[in-house]
PDB file of C-alpha atoms in Angstrom:
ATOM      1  CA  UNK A 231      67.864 104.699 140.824  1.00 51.00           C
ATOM      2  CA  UNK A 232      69.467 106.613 137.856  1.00 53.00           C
ATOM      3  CA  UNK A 233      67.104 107.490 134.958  1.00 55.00           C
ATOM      4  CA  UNK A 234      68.579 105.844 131.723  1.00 53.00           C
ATOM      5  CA  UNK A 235      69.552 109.099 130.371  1.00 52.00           C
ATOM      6  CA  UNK A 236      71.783 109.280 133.250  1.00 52.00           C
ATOM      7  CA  UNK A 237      73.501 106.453 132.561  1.00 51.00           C
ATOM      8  CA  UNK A 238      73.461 106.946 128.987  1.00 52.00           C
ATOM      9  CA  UNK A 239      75.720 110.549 129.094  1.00 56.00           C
ATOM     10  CA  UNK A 240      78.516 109.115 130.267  1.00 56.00           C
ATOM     11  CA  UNK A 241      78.756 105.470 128.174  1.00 59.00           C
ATOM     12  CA  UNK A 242      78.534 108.263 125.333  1.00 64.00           C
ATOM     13  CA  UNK A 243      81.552 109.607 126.576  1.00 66.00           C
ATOM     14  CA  UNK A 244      83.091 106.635 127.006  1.00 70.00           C
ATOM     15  CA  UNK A 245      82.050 105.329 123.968  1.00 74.00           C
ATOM     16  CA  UNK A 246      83.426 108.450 122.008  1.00 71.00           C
ATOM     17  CA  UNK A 247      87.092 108.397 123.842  1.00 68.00           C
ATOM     18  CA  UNK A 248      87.207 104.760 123.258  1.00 73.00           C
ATOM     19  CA  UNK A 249      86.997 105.241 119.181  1.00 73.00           C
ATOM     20  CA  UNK A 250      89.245 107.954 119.697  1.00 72.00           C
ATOM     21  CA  UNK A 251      91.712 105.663 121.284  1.00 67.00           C
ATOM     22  CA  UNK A 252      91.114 103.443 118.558  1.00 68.00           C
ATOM     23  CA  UNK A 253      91.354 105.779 115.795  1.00 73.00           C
ATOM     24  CA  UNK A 254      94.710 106.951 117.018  1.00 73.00           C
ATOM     25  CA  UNK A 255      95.774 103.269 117.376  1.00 74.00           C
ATOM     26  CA  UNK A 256      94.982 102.233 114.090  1.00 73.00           C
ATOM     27  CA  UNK A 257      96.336 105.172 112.724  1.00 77.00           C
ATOM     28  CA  UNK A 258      99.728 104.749 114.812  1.00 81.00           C
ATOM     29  CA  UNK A 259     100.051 100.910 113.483  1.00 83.00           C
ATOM     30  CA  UNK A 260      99.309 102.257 109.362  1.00 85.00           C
ATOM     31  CA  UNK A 261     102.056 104.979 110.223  1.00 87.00           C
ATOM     32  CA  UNK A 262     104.148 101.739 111.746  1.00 90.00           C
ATOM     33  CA  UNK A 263     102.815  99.331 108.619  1.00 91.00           C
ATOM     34  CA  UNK A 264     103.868 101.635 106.267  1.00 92.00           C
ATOM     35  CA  UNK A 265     107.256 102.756 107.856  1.00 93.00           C
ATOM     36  CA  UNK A 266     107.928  98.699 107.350  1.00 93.00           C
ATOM     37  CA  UNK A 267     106.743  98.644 104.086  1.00 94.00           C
ATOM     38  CA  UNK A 268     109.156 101.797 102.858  1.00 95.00           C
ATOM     39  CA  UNK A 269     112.381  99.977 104.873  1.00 96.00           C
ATOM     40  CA  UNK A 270     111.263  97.241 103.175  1.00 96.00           C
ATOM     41  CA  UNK A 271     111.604  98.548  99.510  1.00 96.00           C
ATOM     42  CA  UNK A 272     113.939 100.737 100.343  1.00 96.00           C
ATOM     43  CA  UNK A 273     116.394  97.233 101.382  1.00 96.00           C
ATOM     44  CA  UNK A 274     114.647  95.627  98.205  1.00 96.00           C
ATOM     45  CA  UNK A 275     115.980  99.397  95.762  1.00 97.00           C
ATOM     46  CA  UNK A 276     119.783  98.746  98.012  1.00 96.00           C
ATOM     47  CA  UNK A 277     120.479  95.045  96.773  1.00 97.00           C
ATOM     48  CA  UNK A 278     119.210  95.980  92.971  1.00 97.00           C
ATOM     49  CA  UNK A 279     121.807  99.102  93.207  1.00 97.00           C
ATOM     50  CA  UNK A 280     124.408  96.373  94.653  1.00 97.00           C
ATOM     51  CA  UNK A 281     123.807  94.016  91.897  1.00 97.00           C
ATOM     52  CA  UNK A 282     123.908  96.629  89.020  1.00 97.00           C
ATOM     53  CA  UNK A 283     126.640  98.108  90.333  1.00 97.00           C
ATOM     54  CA  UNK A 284     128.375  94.792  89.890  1.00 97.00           C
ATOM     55  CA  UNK A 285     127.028  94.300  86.443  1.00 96.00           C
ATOM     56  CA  UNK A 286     128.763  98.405  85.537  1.00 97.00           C
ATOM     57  CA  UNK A 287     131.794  97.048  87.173  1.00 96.00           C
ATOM     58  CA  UNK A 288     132.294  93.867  85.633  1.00 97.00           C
ATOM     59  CA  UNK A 289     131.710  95.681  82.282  1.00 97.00           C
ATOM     60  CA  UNK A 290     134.037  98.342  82.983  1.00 97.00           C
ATOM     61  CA  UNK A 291     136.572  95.777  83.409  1.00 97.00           C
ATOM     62  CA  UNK A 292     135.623  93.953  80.154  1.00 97.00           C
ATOM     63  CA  UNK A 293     135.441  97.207  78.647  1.00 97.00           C
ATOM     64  CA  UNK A 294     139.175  97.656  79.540  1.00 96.00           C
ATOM     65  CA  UNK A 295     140.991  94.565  78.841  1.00 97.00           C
ATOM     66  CA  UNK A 296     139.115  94.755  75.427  1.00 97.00           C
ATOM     67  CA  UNK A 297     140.350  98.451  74.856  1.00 96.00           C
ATOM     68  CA  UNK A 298     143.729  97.435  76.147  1.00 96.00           C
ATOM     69  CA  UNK A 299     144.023  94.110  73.359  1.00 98.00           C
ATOM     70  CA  UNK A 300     142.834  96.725  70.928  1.00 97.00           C
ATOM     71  CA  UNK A 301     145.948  98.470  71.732  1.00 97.00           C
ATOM     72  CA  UNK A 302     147.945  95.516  71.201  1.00 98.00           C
ATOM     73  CA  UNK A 303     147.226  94.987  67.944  1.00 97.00           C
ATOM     74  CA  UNK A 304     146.853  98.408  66.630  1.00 97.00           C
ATOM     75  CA  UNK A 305     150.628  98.267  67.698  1.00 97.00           C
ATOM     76  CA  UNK A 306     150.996  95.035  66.308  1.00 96.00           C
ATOM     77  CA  UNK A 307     149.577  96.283  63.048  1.00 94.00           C
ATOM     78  CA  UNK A 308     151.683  99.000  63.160  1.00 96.00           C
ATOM     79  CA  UNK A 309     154.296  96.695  63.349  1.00 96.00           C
ATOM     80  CA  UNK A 310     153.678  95.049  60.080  1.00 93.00           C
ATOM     81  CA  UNK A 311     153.555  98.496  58.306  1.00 93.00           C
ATOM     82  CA  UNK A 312     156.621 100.418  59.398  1.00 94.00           C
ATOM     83  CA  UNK A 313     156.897 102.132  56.360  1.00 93.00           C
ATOM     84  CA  UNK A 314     154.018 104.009  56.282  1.00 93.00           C
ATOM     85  CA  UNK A 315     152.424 104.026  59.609  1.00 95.00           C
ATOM     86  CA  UNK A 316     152.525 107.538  62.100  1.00 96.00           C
ATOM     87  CA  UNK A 317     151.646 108.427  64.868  1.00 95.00           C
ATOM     88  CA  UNK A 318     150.209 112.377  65.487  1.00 93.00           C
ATOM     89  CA  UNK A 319     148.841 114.408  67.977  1.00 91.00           C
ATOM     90  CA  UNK A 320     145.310 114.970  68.052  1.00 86.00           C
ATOM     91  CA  UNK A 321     144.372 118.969  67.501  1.00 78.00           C
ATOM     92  CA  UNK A 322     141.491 120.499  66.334  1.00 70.00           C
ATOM     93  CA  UNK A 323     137.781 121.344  67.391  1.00 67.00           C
ATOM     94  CA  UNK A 324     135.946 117.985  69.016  1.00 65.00           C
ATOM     95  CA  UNK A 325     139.365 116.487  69.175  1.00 61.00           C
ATOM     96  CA  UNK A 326     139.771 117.254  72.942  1.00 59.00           C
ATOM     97  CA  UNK A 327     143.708 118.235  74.634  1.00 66.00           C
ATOM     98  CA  UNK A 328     143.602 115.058  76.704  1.00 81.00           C
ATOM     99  CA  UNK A 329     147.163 113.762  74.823  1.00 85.00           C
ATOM    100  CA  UNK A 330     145.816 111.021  72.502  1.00 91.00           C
ATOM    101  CA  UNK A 331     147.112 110.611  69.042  1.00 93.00           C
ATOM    102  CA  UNK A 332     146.059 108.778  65.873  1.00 94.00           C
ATOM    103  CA  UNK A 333     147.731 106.077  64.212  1.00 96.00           C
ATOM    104  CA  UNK A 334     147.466 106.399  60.764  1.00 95.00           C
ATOM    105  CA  UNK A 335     149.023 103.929  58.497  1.00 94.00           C
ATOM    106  CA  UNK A 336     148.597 102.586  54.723  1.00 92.00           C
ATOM    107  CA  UNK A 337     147.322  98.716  54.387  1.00 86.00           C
ATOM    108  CA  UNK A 338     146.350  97.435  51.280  1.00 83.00           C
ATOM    109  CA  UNK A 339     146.724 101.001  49.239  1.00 88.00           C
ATOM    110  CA  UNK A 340     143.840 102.410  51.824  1.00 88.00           C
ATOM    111  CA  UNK A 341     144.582 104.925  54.483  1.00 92.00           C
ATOM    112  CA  UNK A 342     143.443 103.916  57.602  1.00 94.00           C
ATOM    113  CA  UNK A 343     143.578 105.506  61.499  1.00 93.00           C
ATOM    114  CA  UNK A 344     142.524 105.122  64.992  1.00 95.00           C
ATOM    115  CA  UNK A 345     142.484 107.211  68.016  1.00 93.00           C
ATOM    116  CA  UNK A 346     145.231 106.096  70.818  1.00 95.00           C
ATOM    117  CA  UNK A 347     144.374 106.797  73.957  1.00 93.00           C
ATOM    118  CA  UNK A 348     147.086 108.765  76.205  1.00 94.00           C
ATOM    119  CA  UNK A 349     147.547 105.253  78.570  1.00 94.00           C
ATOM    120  CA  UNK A 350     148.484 103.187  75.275  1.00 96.00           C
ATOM    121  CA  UNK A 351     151.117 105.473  73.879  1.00 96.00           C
ATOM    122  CA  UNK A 352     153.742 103.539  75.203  1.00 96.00           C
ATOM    123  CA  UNK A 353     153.024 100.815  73.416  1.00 97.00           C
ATOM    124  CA  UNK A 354     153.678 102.435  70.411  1.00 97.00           C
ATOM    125  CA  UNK A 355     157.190 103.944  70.784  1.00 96.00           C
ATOM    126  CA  UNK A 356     158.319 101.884  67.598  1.00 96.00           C
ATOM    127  CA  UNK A 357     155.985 103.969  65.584  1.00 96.00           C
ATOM    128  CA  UNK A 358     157.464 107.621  64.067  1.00 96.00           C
ATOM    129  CA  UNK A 359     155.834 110.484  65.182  1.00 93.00           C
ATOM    130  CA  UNK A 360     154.952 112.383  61.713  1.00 85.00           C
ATOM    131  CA  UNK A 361     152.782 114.907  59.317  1.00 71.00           C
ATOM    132  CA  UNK A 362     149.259 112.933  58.708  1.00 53.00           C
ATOM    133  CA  UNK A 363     148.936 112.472  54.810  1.00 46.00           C
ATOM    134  CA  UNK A 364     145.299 111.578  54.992  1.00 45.00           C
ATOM    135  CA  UNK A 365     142.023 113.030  56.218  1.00 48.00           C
ATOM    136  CA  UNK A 366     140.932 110.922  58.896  1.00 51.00           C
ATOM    137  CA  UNK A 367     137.209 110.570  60.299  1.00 50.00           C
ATOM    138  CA  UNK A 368     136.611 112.165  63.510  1.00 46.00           C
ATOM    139  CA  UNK A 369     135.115 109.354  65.321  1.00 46.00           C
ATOM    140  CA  UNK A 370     136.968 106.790  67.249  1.00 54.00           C
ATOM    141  CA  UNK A 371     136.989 103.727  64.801  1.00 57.00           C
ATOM    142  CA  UNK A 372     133.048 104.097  64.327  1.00 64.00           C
ATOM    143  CA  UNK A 373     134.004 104.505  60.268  1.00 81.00           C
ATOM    144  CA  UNK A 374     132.124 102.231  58.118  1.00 85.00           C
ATOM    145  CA  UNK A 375     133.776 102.802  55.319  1.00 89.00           C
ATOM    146  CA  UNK A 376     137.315 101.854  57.240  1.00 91.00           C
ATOM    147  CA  UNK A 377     135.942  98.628  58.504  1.00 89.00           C
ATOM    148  CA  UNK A 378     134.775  97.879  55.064  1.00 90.00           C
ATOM    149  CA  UNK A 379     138.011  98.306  53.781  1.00 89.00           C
ATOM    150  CA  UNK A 380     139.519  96.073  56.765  1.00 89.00           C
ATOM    151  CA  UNK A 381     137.595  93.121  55.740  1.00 91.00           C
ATOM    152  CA  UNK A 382     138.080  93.428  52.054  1.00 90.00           C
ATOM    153  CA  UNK A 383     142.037  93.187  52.870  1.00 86.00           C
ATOM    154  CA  UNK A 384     141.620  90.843  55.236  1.00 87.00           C
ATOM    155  CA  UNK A 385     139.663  88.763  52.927  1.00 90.00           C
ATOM    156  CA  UNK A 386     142.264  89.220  50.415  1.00 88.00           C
ATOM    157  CA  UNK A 387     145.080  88.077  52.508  1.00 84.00           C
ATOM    158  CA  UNK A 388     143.096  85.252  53.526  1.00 87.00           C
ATOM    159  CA  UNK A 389     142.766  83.977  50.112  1.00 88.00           C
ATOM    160  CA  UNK A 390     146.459  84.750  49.447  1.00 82.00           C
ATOM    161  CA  UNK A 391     147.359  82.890  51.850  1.00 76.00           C
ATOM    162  CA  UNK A 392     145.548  79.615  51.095  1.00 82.00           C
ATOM    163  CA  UNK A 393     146.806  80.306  47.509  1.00 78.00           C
ATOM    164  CA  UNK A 394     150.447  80.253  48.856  1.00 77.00           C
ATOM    165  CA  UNK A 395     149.625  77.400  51.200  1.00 77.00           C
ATOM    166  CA  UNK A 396     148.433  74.980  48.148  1.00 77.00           C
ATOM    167  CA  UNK A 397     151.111  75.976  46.096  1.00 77.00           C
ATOM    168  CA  UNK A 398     153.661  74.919  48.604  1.00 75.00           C
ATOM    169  CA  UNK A 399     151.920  71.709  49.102  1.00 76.00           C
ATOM    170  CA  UNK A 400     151.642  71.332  45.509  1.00 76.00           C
ATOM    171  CA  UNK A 401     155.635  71.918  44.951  1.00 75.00           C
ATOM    172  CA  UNK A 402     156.486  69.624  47.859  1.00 72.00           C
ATOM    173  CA  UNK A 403     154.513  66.519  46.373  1.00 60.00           C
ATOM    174  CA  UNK A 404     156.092  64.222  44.119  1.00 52.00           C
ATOM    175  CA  UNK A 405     154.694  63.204  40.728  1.00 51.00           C
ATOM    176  CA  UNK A 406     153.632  60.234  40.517  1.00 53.00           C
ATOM    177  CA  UNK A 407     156.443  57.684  39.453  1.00 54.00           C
ATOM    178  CA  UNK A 408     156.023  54.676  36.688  1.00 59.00           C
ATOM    179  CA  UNK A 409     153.500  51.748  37.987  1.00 59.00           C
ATOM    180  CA  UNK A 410     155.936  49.158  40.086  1.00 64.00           C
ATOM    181  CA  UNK A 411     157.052  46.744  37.777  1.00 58.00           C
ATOM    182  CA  UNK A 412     156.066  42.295  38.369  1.00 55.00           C
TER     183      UNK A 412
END
């Protein structure tokens, strides 16, 4: 018969290669667990950069079609003011060489501009190219003191216009005649 030392060396060795085995098996399924759990939020970080992406797009195109109507009636405005609005190059430091122009005009005894991008010069072929006769901001409509001045005048007109429109009403109405006789 064995002593039970014998029998003990080698269930010690097993023992010890059997937590190695184990060691290295748990440690193979963390590596595996956490390769899952990066895929996982890496598919998660894919579909949040798929659905911002659509939100930049979508505002892009906003951003365009509301540039583009801005275009329309700056030309529109221009339109209205033949006699004093021009249209001139941009030059000058922070103005950039990309080909845009201003549109400067006179509304309501105020000078007033805007920057025209190169794209929306066509729409603007009914305005004279000319000398600028007033200093205009730098910034790209960002002027406070311009917008003030747009919704003074347009606040004017407004009232004008409802003047003009009870007058007419007023004119077209008859005065009242003599009682109808029994």
């Amino acid at each position: 018969m064995r002593s039970p030392a014998a029998v003990g060396a080698p269930g010690r060795r097993h023992d010890g290669l059997i937590r190695r085995l184990l060691r290295h098996r748990g440690a193979r399924r963390r590596e595996t667990e956490e390769r899952l759990r990066l895929q996982h939020e890496l598919a998660v970080s894919r579909q949040r950069l798929a659905r911002w992406q659509q939100h930049a797009d979508s505002y892009e195109r906003h951003l365009g079609r509301a540039q583009r109507e801005r275009a329309h009636l700056l030309a529109w405005l221009a339109a209205l003011h033949p006699a004093s609005a021009v249209l001139t190059p941009l030059t000058g430091p922070g103005q950039g060489h990309d080909g845009a122009h201003r549109l400067c005009l006179v509304a309501g005894g105020w000078h007033l501009s805007w920057r025209i991008a190169p794209g929306d010069l066509a729409l603007f072929a009914h305005v004279p190219p000319g000398a600028e006769t007033a200093p205009h901001p730098a910034s790209d409509g960002d002027d406070p003191a311009q917008d003030a001045v747009i919704r003074r005048h347009t606040q004017l007109l407004a009232c004008e216009g409802t003047l003009a429109a009870g007058l007419a009403a007023a004119a077209g109405r008859r005065p009242p005649g003599p009682p109808p006789g029994p």
